[in-house]
Tab-separated table of C-alpha atoms and ligand atoms in Angstrom:
chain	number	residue	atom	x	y	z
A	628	UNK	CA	0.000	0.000	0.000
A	629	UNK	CA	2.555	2.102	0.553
A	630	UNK	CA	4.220	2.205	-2.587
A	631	UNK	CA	0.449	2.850	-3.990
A	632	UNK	CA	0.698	6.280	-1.089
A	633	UNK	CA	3.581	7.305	-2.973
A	634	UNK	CA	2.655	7.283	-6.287
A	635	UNK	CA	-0.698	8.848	-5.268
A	636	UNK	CA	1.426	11.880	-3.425
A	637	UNK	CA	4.164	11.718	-6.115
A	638	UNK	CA	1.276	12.599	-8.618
A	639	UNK	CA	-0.311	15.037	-6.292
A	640	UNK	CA	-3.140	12.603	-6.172
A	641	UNK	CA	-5.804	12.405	-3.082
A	642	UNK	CA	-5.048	10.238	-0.267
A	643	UNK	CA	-8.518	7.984	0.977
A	644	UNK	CA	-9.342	7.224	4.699
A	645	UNK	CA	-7.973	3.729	4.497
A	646	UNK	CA	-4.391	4.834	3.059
A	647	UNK	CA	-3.988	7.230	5.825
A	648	UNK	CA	-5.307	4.877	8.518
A	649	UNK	CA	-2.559	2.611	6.952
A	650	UNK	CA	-0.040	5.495	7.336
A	651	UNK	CA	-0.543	5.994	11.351
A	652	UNK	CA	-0.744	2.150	11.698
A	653	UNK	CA	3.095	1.614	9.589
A	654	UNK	CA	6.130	2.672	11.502
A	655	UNK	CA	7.927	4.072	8.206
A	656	UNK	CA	8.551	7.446	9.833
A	657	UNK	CA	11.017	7.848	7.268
A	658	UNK	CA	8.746	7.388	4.475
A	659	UNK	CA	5.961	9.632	5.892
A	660	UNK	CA	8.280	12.128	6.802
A	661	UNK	CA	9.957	12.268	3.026
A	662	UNK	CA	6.172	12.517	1.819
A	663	UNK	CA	5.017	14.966	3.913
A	664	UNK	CA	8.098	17.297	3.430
A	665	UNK	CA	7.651	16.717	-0.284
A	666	UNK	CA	3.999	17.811	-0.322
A	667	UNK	CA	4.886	20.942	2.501
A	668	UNK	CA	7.684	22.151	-0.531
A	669	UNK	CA	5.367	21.739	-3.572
A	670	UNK	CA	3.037	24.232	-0.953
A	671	UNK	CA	5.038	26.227	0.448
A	672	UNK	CA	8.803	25.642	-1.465
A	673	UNK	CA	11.476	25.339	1.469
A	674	UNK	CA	9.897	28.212	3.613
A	675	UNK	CA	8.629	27.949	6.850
A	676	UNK	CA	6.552	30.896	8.869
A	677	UNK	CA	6.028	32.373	12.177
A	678	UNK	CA	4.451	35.549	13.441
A	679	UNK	CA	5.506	38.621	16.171
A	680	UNK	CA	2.029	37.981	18.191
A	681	UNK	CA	0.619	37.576	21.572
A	682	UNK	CA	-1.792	35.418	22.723
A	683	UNK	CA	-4.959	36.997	25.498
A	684	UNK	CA	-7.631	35.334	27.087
A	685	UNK	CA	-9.825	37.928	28.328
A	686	UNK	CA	-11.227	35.114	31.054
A	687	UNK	CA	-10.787	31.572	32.919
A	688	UNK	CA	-14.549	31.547	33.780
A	689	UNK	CA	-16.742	29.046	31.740
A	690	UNK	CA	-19.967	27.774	31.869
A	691	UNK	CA	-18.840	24.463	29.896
A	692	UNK	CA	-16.636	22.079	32.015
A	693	UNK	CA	-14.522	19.913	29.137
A	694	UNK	CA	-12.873	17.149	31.029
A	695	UNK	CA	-9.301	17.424	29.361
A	696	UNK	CA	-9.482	21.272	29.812
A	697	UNK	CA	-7.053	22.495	32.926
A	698	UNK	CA	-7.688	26.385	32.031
A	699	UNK	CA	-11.720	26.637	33.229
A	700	UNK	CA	-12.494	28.451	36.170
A	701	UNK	CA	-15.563	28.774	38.148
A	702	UNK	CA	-15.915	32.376	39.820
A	703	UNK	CA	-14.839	31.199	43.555
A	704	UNK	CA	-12.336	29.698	42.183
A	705	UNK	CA	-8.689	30.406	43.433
A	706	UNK	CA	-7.337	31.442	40.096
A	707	UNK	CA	-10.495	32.304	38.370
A	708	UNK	CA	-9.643	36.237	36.220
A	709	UNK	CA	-11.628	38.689	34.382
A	710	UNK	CA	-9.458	40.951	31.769
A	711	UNK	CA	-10.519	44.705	31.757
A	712	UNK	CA	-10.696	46.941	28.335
A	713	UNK	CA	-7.661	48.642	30.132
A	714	UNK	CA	-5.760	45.987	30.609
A	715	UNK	CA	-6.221	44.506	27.404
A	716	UNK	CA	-5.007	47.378	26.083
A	717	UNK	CA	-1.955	47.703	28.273
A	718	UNK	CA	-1.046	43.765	27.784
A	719	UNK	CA	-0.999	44.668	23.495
A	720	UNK	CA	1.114	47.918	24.454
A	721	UNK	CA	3.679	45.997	26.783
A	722	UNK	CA	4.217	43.610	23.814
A	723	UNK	CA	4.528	46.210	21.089
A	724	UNK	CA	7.145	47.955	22.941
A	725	UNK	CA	9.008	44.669	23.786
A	726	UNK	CA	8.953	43.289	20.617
A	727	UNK	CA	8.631	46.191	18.070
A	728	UNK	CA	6.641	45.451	15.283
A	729	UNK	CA	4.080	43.111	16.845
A	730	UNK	CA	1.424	42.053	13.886
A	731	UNK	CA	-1.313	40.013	15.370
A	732	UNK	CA	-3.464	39.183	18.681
A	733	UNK	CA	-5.075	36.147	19.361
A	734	UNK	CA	-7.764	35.986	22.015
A	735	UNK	CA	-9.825	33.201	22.766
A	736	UNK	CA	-11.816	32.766	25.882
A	737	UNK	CA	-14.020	30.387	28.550
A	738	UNK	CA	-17.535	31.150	27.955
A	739	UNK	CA	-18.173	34.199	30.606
A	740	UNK	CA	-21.256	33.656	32.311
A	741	UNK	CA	-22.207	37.179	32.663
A	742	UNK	CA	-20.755	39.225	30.465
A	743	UNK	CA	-22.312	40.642	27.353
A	744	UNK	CA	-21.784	40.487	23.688
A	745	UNK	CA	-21.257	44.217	23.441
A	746	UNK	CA	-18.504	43.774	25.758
A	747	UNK	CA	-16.601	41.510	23.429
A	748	UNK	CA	-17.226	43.859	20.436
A	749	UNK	CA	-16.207	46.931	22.525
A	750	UNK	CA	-12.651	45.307	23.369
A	751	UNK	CA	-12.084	44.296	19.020
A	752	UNK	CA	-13.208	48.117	18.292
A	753	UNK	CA	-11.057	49.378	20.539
A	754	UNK	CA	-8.076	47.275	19.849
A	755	UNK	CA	-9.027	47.879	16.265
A	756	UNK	CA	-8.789	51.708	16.953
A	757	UNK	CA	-5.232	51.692	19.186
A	758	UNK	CA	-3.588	49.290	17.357
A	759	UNK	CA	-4.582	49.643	13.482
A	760	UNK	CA	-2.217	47.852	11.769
A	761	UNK	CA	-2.454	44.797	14.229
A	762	UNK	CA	-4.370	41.708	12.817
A	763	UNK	CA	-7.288	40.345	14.797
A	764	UNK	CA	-7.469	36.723	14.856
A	765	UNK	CA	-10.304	36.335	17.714
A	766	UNK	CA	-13.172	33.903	18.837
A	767	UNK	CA	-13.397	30.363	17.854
A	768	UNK	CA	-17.179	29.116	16.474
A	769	UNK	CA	-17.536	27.412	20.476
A	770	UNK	CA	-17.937	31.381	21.316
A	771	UNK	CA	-19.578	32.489	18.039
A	772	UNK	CA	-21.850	30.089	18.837
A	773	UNK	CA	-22.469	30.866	22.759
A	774	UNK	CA	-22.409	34.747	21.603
A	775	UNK	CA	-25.261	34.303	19.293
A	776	UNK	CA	-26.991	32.592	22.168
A	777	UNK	CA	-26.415	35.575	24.566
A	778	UNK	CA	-27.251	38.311	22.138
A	779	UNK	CA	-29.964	36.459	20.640
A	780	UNK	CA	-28.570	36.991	17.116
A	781	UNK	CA	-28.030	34.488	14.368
A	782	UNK	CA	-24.798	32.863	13.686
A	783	UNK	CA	-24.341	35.149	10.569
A	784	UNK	CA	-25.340	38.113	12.537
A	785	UNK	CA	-22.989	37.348	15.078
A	786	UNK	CA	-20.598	36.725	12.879
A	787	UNK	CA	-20.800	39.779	10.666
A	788	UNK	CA	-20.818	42.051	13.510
A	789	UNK	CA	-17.289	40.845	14.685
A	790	UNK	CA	-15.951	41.337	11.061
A	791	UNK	CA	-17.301	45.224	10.887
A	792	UNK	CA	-15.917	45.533	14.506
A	793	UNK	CA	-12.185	44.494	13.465
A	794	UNK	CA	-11.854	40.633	13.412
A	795	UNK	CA	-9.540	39.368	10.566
A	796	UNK	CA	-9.541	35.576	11.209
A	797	UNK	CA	-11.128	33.032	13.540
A	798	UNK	CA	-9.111	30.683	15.243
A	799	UNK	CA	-8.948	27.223	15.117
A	800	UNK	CA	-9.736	25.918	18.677
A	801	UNK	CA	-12.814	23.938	19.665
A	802	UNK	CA	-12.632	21.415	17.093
A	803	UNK	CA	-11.564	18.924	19.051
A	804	UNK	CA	-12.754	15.621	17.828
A	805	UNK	CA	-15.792	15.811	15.600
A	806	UNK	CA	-17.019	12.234	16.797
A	807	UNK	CA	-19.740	12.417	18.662
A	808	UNK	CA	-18.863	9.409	20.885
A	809	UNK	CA	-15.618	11.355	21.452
A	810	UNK	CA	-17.199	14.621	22.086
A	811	UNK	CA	-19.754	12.700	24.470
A	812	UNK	CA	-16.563	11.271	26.561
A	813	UNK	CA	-14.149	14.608	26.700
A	814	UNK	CA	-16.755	17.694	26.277
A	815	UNK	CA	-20.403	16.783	26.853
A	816	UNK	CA	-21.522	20.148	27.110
A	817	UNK	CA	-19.520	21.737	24.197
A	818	UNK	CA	-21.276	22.130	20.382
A	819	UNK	CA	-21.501	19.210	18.455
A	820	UNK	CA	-18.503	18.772	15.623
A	821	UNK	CA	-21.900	18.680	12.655
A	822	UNK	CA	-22.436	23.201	14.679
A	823	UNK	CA	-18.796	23.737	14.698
A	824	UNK	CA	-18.766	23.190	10.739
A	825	UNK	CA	-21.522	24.673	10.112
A	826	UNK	CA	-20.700	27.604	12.348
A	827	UNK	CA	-17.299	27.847	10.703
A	828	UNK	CA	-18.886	27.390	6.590
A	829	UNK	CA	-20.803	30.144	7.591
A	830	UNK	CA	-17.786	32.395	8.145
A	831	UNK	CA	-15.882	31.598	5.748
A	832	UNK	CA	-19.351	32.532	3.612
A	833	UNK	CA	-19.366	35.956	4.754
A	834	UNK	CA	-15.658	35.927	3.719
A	835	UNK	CA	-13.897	35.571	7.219
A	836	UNK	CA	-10.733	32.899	6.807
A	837	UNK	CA	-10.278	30.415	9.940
A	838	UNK	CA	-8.474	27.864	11.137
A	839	UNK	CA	-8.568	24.537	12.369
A	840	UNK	CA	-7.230	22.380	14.559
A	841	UNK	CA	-7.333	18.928	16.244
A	842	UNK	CA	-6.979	17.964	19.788
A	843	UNK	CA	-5.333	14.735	19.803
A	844	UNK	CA	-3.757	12.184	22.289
A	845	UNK	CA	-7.086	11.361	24.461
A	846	UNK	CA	-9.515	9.059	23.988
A	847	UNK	CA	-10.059	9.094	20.174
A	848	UNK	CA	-9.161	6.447	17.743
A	849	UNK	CA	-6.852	6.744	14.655
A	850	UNK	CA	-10.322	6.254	12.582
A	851	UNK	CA	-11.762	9.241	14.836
A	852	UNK	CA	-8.822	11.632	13.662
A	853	UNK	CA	-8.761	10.458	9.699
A	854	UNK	CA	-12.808	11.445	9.826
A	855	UNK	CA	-11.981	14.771	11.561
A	856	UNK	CA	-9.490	15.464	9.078
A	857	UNK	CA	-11.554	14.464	6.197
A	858	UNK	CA	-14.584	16.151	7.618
A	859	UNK	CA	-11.757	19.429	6.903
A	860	UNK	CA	-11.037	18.466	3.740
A	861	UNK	CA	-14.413	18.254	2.189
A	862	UNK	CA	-15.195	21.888	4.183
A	863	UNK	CA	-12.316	23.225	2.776
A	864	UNK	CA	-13.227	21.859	-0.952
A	865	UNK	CA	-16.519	23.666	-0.323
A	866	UNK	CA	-15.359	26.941	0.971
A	867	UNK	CA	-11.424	27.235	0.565
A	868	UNK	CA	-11.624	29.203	3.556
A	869	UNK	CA	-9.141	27.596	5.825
A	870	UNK	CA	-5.554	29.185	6.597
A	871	UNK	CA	-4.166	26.769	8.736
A	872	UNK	CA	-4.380	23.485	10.498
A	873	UNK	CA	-3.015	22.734	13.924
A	874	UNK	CA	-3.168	19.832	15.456
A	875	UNK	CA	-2.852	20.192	19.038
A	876	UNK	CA	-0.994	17.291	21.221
A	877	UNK	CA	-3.109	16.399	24.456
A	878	UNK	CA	-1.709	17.548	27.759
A	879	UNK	CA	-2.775	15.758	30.240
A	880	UNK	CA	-1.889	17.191	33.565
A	881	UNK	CA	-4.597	18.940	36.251
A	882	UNK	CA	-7.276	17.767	33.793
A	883	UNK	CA	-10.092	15.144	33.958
A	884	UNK	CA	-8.641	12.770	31.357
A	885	UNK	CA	-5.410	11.021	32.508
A	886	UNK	CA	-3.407	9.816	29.985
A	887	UNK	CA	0.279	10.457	29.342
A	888	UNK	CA	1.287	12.921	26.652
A	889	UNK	CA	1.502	11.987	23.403
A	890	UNK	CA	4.699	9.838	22.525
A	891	UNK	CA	6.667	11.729	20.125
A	892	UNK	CA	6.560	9.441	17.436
A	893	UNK	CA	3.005	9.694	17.542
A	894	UNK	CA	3.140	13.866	17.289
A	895	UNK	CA	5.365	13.459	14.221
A	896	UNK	CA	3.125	10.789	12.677
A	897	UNK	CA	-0.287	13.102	13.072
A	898	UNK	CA	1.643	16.189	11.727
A	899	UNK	CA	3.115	14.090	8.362
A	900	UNK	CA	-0.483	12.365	7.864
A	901	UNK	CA	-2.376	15.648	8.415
A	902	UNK	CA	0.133	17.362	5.904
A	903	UNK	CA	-0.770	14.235	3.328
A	904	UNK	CA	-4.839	14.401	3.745
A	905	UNK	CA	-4.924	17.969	4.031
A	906	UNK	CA	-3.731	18.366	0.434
A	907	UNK	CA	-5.996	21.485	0.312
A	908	UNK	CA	-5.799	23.450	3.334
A	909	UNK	CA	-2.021	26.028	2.637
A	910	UNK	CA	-0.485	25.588	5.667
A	911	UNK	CA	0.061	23.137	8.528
A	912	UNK	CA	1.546	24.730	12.234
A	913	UNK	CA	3.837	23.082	14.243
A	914	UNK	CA	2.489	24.556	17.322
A	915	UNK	CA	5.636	24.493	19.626
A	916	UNK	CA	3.573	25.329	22.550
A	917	UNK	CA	2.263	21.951	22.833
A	918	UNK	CA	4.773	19.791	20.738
A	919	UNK	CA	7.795	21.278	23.179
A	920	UNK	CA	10.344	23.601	21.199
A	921	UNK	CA	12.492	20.023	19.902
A	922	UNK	CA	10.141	18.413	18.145
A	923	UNK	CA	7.885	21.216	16.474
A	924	UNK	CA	11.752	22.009	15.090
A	925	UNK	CA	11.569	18.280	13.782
A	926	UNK	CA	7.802	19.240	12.919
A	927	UNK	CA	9.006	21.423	10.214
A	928	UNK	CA	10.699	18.589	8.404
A	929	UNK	CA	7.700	16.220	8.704
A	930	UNK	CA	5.271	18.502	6.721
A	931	UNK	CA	4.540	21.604	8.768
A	932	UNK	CA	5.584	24.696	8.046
A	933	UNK	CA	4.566	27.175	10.606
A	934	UNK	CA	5.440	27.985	13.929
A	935	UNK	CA	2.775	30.021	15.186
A	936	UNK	CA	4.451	32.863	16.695
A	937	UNK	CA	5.719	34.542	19.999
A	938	UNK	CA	2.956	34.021	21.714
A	939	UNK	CA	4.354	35.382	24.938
A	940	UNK	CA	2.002	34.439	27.611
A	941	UNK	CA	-0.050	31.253	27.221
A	942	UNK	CA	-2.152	30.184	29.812
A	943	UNK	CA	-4.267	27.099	28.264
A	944	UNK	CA	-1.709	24.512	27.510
A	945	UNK	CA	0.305	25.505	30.637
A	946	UNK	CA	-2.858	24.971	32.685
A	947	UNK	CA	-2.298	21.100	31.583
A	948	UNK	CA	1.135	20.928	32.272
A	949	UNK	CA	2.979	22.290	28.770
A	950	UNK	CA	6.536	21.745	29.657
A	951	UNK	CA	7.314	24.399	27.087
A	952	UNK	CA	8.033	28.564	27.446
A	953	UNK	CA	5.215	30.800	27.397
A	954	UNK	CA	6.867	32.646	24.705
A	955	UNK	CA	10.089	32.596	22.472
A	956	UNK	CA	11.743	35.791	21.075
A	957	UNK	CA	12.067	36.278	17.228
A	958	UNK	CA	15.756	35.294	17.344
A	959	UNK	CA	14.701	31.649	19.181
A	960	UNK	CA	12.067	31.202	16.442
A	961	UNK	CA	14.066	32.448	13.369
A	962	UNK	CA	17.490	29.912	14.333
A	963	UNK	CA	15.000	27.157	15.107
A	964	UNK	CA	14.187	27.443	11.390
A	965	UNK	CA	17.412	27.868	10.171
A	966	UNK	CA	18.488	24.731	11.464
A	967	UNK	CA	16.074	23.237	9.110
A	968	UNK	CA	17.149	24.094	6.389
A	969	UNK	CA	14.179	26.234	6.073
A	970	UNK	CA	14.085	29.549	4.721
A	971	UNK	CA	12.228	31.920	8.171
A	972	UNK	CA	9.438	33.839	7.105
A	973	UNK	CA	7.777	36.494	8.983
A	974	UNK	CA	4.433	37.009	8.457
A	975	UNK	CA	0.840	38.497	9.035
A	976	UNK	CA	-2.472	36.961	10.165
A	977	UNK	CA	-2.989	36.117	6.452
A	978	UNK	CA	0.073	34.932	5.368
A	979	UNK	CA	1.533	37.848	3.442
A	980	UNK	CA	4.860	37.796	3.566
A	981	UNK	CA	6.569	40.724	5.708
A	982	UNK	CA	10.083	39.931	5.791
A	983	UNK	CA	12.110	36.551	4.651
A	984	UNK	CA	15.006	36.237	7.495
B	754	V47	O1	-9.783	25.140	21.835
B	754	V47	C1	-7.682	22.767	25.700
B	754	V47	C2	-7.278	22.997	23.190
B	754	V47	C3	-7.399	25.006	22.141
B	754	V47	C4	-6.130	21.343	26.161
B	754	V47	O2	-5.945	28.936	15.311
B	754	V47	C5	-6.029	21.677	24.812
B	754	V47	O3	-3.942	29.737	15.039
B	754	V47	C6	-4.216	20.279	24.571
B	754	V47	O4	-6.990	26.507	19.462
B	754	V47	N1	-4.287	19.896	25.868
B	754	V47	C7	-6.841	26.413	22.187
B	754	V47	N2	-5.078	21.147	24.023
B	754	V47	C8	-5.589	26.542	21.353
B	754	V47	C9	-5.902	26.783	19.914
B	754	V47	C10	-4.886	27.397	19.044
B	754	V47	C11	-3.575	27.498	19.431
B	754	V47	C12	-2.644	28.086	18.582
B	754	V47	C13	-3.015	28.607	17.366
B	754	V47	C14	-4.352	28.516	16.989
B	754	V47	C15	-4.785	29.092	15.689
B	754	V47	C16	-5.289	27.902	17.812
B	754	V47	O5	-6.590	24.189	22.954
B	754	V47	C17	-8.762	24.766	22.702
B	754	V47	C18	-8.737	23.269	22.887
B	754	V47	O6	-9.047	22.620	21.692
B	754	V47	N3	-7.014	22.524	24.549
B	754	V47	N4	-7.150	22.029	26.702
B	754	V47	C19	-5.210	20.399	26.678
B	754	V47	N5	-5.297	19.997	27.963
């Protein structure tokens, strides 16, 4: 079968959902990493991306309790926070100043239980109005979805309001596993996967590019990922309106699920395969955050070819017990790439290219 894979990828052909449930079964890491890297360059030649950005989550409070999530708070909760406008504002102005030319913000959130949609527009407009030339990459469709609830707006309405109030791009998160046995096991209470892509067609319909990702590691099946990722691939053919996939490696620690991490072999593996099925979605992150700094270097050779970014201060992966920093500095990120092989690009929330290092 594998030779069958390679003349398939050699001839830019579509991979089906037995060939890549053959691929995480075989322990040819050599031959799914040479396909995957082939497939990243005919995308992407030999370059490889991050972004100056910082990552904000306004709050810890959630109404949904997912059992492999570390990061939800209830409000008498020890840890439990609340971000003000202010110091929103001041967190994007710390970073600009450290960093110079920072490009992009990425919040995501828990699902407040009191606070208003308005509020949520108010903070894009405002960073919108500060910070101009900053892109927006804010709410994944789980909040889209609880905002229209709260506001008692449609999903388009929703939606379109956050675009005239300064969002660029959605982010991935939320996914998770689109099985519904899955879903029913790690996050009962979140949106089914079926809302989630219909949620996130409906963006990219009114023109606003996403991304996706995966959470992987937990209870799922190999068969549960290959569906997830061709559940992607047949959205994507539909819409072309997904950036990026990430697939994000379980960590396990202070959360519901027990399981050890991910091995690395089995990180590599779900990178190379996603880079294979995903023949139509540009760009695959190596998310270093959850993959460690080592192996989302490795990442880069196995069919990603994005780093995220700086990211500075994450809090949800940490949560779980991420044994990685909370943020790297442009130089970190920029010789991690070199070491490659890889040309460094810097870039914006969509891609464009602002400097090649
Ligand atoms: O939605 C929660 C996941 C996501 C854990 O779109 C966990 O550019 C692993 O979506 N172990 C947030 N994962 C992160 C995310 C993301 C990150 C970087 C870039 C982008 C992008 C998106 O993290 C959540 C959830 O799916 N998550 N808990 C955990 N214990």
């Amino acid at each position: 079968m594998l030779r069958e894979i390679r003349r398939k990828v050699e001839n830019g052909e579509r991979i089906t959902d037995k060939e890549a449930l053959f691929l995480f079964n075989s322990e040819d890491i050599h031959t799914l990493g040479e396909l995957a890297d082939a497939v990243s360059k005919r995308i992407n030649e030999n370059k490889a991306y991050f972004i100056r950005n910082i990552h904000i989550n306004l709050t810890n409070l959630c109404i949904n309790r997912c059992r492999f999530c570390a990061f939800s708070c209830s409000k008498d909760d020890p840890g439990a926070y609340e971000m003000s406008l202010k110091e929103v504002i001041e967190k994007i102005r710390v970073a600009q100043r450290d960093m110079g030319e920072l490009r992009e913000v990425h919040i995501v959130s828990g699902l407040h239980p009191y606070w208003s949609f308005d509020y949520y527009l108010e903070i894009i407009k405002t960073i919108k109005k500060e910070f101009p030339q900053l892109g927006i990459k804010a709410f994944t469709a789980v909040e889209v979805d609880y905002f229209a609830k709260i506001s008692g707006l449609s999903v388009k309405d929703v939606l379109s309001k956050l675009k005239e109030s300064g969002v660029d791009i959605m982010p991935g998160g939320g996914a998770e596993i689109f099985s519904k046995r899955v879903r029913d096991k790690i996050c009962p209470e979140k949106i089914s996967g079926e809302r989630w892509l219909e949620i996130i067609r409906t963006a990219h319909k009114l023109g606003i590019k996403t991304n996706a990702t995966m959470l992987y590691g937990h209870v799922e099946s190999y068969e549960d990922r290959i569906e997830h990722l061709i559940k992607l691939r047949e959205l994507q053919d539909e819409t072309g309106g997904f950036l990026s996939f990430i697939p994000l490696s379980y960590q396990p620690e202070n959360t519901e699920i027990k399981t050890p991490f991910p091995s690395g072999v089995d990180d590599i593996k779900t990178i190379a395969i996603s880079r294979l099925v995903l023949d139509n979605i540009p760009h695959i992150k190596a998310y270093w955050i959850m993959l460690g700094e080592k192996l989302a270097q490795i990442a880069l050779l196995f069919g990603a070819d994005c780093l995220e970014g700086t990211v500075i201060e994450e809090k949800i992966a940490h949560s779980a017990g991420a044994r990685s920093k909370k943020g790297r500095s442009l130089e970190e990120l920029i010789n991690s790439i070199r070491e490659t092989g890889k040309i460094p690009v810097e870039r914006d929330t969509f891609y464009n290219w602002v400097r090649i290092w």
